[in-house]
CSV table of C-alpha atoms in Angstrom, one decimal:
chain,number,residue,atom,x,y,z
A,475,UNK,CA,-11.8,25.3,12.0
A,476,UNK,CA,-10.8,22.8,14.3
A,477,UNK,CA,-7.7,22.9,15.8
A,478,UNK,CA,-5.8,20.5,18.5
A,479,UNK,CA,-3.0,22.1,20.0
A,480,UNK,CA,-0.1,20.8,22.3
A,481,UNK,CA,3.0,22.6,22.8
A,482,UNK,CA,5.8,22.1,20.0
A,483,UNK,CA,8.7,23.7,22.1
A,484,UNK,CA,10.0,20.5,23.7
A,485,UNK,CA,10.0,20.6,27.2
A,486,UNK,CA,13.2,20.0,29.5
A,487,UNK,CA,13.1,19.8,33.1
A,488,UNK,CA,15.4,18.5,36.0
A,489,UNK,CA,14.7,14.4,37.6
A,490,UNK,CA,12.1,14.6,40.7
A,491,UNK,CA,10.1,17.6,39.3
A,492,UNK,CA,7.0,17.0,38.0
A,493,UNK,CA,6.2,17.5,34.3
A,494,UNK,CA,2.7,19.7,33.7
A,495,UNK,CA,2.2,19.6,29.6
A,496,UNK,CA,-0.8,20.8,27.8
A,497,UNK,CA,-3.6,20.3,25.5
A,498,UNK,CA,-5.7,22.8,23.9
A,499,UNK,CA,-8.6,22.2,21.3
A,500,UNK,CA,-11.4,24.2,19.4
A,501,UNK,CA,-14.6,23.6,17.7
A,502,UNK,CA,-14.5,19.9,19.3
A,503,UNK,CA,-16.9,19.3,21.7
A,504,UNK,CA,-15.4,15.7,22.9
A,505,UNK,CA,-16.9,13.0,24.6
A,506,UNK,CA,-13.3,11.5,25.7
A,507,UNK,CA,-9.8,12.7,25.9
A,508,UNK,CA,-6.3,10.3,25.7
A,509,UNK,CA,-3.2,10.6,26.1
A,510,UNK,CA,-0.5,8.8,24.3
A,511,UNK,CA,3.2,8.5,25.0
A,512,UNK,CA,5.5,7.7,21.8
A,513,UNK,CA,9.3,7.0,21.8
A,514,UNK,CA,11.3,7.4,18.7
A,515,UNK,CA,11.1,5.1,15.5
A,516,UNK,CA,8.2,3.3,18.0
A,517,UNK,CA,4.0,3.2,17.9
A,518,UNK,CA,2.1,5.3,20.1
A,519,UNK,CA,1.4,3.4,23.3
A,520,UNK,CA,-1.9,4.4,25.3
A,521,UNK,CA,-1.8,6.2,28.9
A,522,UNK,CA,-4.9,7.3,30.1
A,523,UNK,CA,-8.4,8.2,28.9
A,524,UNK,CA,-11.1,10.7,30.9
A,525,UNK,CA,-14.2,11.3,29.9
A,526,UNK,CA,-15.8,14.6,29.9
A,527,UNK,CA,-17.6,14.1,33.3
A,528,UNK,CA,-14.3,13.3,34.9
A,529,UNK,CA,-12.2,16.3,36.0
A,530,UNK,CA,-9.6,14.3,36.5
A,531,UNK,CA,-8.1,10.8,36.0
A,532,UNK,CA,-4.8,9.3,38.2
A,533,UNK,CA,-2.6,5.9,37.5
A,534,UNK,CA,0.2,5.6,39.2
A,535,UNK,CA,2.9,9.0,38.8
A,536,UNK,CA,0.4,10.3,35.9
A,537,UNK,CA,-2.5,12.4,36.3
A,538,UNK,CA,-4.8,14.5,33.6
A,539,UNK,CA,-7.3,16.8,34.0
A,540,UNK,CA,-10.0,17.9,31.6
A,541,UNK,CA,-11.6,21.2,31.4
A,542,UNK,CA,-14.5,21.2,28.7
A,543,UNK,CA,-15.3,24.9,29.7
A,544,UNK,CA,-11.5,26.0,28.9
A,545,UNK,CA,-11.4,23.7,26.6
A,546,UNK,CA,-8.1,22.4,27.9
A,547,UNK,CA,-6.5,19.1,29.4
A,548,UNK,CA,-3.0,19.3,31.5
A,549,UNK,CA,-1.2,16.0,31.5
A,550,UNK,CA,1.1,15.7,35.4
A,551,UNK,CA,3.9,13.3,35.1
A,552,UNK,CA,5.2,13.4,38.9
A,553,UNK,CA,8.5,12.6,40.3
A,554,UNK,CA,10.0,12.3,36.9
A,555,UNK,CA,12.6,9.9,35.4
A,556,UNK,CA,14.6,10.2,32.7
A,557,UNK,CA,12.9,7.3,31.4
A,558,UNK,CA,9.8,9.3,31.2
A,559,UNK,CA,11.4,11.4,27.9
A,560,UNK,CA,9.6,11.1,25.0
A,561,UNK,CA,6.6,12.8,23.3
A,562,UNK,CA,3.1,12.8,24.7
A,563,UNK,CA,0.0,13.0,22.2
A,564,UNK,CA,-3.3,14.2,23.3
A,565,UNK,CA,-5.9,12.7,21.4
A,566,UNK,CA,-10.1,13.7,20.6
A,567,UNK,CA,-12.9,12.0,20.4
A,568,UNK,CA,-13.6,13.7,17.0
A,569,UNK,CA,-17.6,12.4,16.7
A,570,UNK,CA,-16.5,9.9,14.1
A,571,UNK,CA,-15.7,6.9,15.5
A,572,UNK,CA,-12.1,7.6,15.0
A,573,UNK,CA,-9.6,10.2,17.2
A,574,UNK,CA,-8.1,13.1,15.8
A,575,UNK,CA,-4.6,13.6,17.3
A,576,UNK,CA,-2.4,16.7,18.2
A,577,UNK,CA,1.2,17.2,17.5
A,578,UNK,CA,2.8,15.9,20.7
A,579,UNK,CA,5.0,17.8,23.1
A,580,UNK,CA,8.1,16.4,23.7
A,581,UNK,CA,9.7,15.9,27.4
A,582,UNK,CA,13.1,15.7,28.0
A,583,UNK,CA,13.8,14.9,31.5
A,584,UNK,CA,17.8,15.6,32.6
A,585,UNK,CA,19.7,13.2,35.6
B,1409,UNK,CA,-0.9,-12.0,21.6
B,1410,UNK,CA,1.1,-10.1,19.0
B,1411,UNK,CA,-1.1,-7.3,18.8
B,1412,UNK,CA,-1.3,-5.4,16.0
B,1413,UNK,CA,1.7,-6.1,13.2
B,1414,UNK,CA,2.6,-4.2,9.9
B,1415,UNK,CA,5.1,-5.1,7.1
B,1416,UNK,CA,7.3,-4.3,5.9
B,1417,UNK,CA,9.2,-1.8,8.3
B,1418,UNK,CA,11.0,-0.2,5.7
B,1419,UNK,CA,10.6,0.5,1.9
B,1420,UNK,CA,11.8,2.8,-1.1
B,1421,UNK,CA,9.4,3.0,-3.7
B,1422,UNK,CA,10.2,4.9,-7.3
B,1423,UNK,CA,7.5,7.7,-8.3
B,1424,UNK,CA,4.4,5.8,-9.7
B,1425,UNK,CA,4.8,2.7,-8.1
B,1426,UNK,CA,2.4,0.7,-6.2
B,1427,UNK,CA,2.5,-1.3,-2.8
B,1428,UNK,CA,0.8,-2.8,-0.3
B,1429,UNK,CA,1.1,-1.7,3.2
B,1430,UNK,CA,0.1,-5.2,5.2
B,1431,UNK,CA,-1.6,-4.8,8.5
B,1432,UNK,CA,-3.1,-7.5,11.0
B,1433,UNK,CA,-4.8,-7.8,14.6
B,1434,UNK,CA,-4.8,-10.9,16.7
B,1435,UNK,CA,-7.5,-8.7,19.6
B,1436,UNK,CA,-10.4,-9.5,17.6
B,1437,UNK,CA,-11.3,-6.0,17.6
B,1438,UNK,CA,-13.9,-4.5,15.0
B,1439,UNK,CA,-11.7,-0.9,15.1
B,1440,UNK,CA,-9.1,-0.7,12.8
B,1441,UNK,CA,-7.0,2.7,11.5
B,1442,UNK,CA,-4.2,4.0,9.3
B,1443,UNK,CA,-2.4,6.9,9.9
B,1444,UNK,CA,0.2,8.8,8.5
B,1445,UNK,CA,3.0,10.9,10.8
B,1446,UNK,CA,5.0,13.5,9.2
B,1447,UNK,CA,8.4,14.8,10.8
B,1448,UNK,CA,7.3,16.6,13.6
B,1449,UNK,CA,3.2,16.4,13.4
B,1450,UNK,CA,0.8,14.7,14.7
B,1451,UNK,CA,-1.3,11.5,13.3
B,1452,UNK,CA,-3.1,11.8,10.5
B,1453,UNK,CA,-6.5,9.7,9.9
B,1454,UNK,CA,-6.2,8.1,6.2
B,1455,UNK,CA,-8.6,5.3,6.4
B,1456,UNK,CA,-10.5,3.2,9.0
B,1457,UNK,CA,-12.7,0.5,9.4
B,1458,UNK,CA,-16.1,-0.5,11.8
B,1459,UNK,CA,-15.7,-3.9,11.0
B,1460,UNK,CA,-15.2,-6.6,8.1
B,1461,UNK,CA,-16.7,-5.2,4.7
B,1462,UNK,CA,-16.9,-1.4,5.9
B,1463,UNK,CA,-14.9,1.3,5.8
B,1464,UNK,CA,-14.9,5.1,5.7
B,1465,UNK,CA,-12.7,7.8,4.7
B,1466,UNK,CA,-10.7,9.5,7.2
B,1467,UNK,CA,-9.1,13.1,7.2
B,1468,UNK,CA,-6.5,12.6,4.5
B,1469,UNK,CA,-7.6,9.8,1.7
B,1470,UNK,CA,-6.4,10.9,-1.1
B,1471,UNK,CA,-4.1,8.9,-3.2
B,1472,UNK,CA,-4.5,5.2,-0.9
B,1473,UNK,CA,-7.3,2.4,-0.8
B,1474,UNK,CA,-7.9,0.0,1.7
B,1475,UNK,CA,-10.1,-3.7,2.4
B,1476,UNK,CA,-11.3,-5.4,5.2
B,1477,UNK,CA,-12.0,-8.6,4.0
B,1478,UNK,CA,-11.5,-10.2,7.4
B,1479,UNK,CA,-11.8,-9.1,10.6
B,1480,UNK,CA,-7.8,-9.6,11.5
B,1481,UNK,CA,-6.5,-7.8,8.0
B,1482,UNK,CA,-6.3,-4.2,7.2
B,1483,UNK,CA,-4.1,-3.7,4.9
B,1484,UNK,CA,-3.2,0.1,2.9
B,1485,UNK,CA,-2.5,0.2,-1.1
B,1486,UNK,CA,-0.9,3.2,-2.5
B,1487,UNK,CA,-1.3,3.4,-6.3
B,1488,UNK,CA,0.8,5.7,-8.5
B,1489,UNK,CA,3.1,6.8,-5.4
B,1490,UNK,CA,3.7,10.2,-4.5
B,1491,UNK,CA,7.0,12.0,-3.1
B,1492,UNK,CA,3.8,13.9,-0.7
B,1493,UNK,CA,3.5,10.1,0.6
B,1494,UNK,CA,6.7,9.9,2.2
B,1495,UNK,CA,5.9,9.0,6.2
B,1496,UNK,CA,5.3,6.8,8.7
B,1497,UNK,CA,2.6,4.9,8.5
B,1498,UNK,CA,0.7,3.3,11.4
B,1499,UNK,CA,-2.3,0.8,12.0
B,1500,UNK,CA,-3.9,0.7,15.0
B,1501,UNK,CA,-6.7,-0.9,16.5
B,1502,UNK,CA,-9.5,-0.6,18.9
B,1503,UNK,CA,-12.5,-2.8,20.3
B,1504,UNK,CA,-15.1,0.0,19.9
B,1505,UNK,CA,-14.0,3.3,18.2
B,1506,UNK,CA,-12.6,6.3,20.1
B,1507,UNK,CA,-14.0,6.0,23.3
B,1508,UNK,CA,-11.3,3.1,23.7
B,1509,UNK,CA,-8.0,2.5,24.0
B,1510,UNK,CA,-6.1,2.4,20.1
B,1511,UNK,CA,-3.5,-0.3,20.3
B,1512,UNK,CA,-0.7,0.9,16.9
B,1513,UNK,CA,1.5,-1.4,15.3
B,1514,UNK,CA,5.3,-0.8,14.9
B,1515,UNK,CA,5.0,1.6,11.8
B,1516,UNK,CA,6.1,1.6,8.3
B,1517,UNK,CA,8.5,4.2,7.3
B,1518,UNK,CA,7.8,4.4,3.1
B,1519,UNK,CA,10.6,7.3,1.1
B,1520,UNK,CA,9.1,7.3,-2.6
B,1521,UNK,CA,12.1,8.8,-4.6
């Protein structure tokens, strides 16, 4: 069956480090791979997208890398902020018009 | 631009009762979604829409109906509600499916007691 998975443990690390969190799938073959960030009681607000061409896609502190032979993408948030704490989605291209989303990883990141 | 907007934000519905969950786009995008978060999961495709007068079933269907009359208007109905329908419901929108950005509106949290 098809399966998304992103780490349910909630991540904590210290201000200034950088934040690696990832995104595993099977039986999806995507064309394109996002990344959402959601804060509590809020909407999911897009990040980035890359395509499966693209090894990997930078804006600004974020980068994200996709790996269609391990099937994996790692989301970097660099220099982190506390401000940066909330949970990350990684979404699929599912082949239906529509994107099937993971559980999200949440990041806690201490002062 | 407001974006995408739901209403209400909040709502307590008895077992068996009906509502409307309104949704709206001012983008002018053909895309639009509903999803449903649970505690602690992901986003769950109910319903979505190519454009005005089609839609499709997504990944969980059962139990809600939707209508895209108009290109701006999306909105959810839930007949004979459920306790199992209890969650957060979001519409989003896109210009052209899932190789695009999905733009969500604020959410609905719906309890049915």
């Amino acid at each position: 069956s098809q399966k998304i998975e992103q780490n349910s443990e909630a991540l904590n690390i210290q201000e200034g480090k950088t934040a690696t969190l990832t995104c595993n799938y099977t039986n999806y073959s995507p064309a394109y791979l996002q990344w959402y960030r959601q804060d509590p009681g809020r909407g999911p607000v897009f990040l980035l997208l890359i395509r499966e061409n693209e090894k990997e896609k930078r804006k600004e502190r974020l980068k994200v890398t996709f790996d269609t032979t391990l099937k994996q993408s790692l989301f970097h948030i660099t220099a982190s902020q506390p401000a940066d704490s909330a949970t990350y989605l990684c979404a699929l291209d599912s082949g239906r018009r529509a994107l099937t989303f993971g559980s999200g990883t949440r990041l806690q990141v201490q002062p | 631009n407001a974006g995408v907007t739901q209403t209400p934000k909040f709502r307590i519905l008895k077992i068996g009762q009906s509502m409307t969950l309104q949704c709206a786009q001012d983008m002018n995008h053909n895309y639009m979604y509903w999803y449903r978060q649970d505690p602690g999961m992901g986003l769950k495709l109910i319903y979505y829409s190519v454009g005005a007068g089609i839609t499709d079933k997504g990944e969980v269907p059962n139990g809600y109906n939707v209508s895209r009359s108009t290109t701006e208007d999306f909105p959810l109905r839930l007949e004979l509600a459920a306790p199992s329908q209890t969650s957060v419901y979001f519409c989003a929108s896109s210009d052209s499916g899932s190789k695009e950005t999905q733009y969500f509106g604020p959410g609905t949290r719906l309890l049915v007691l």
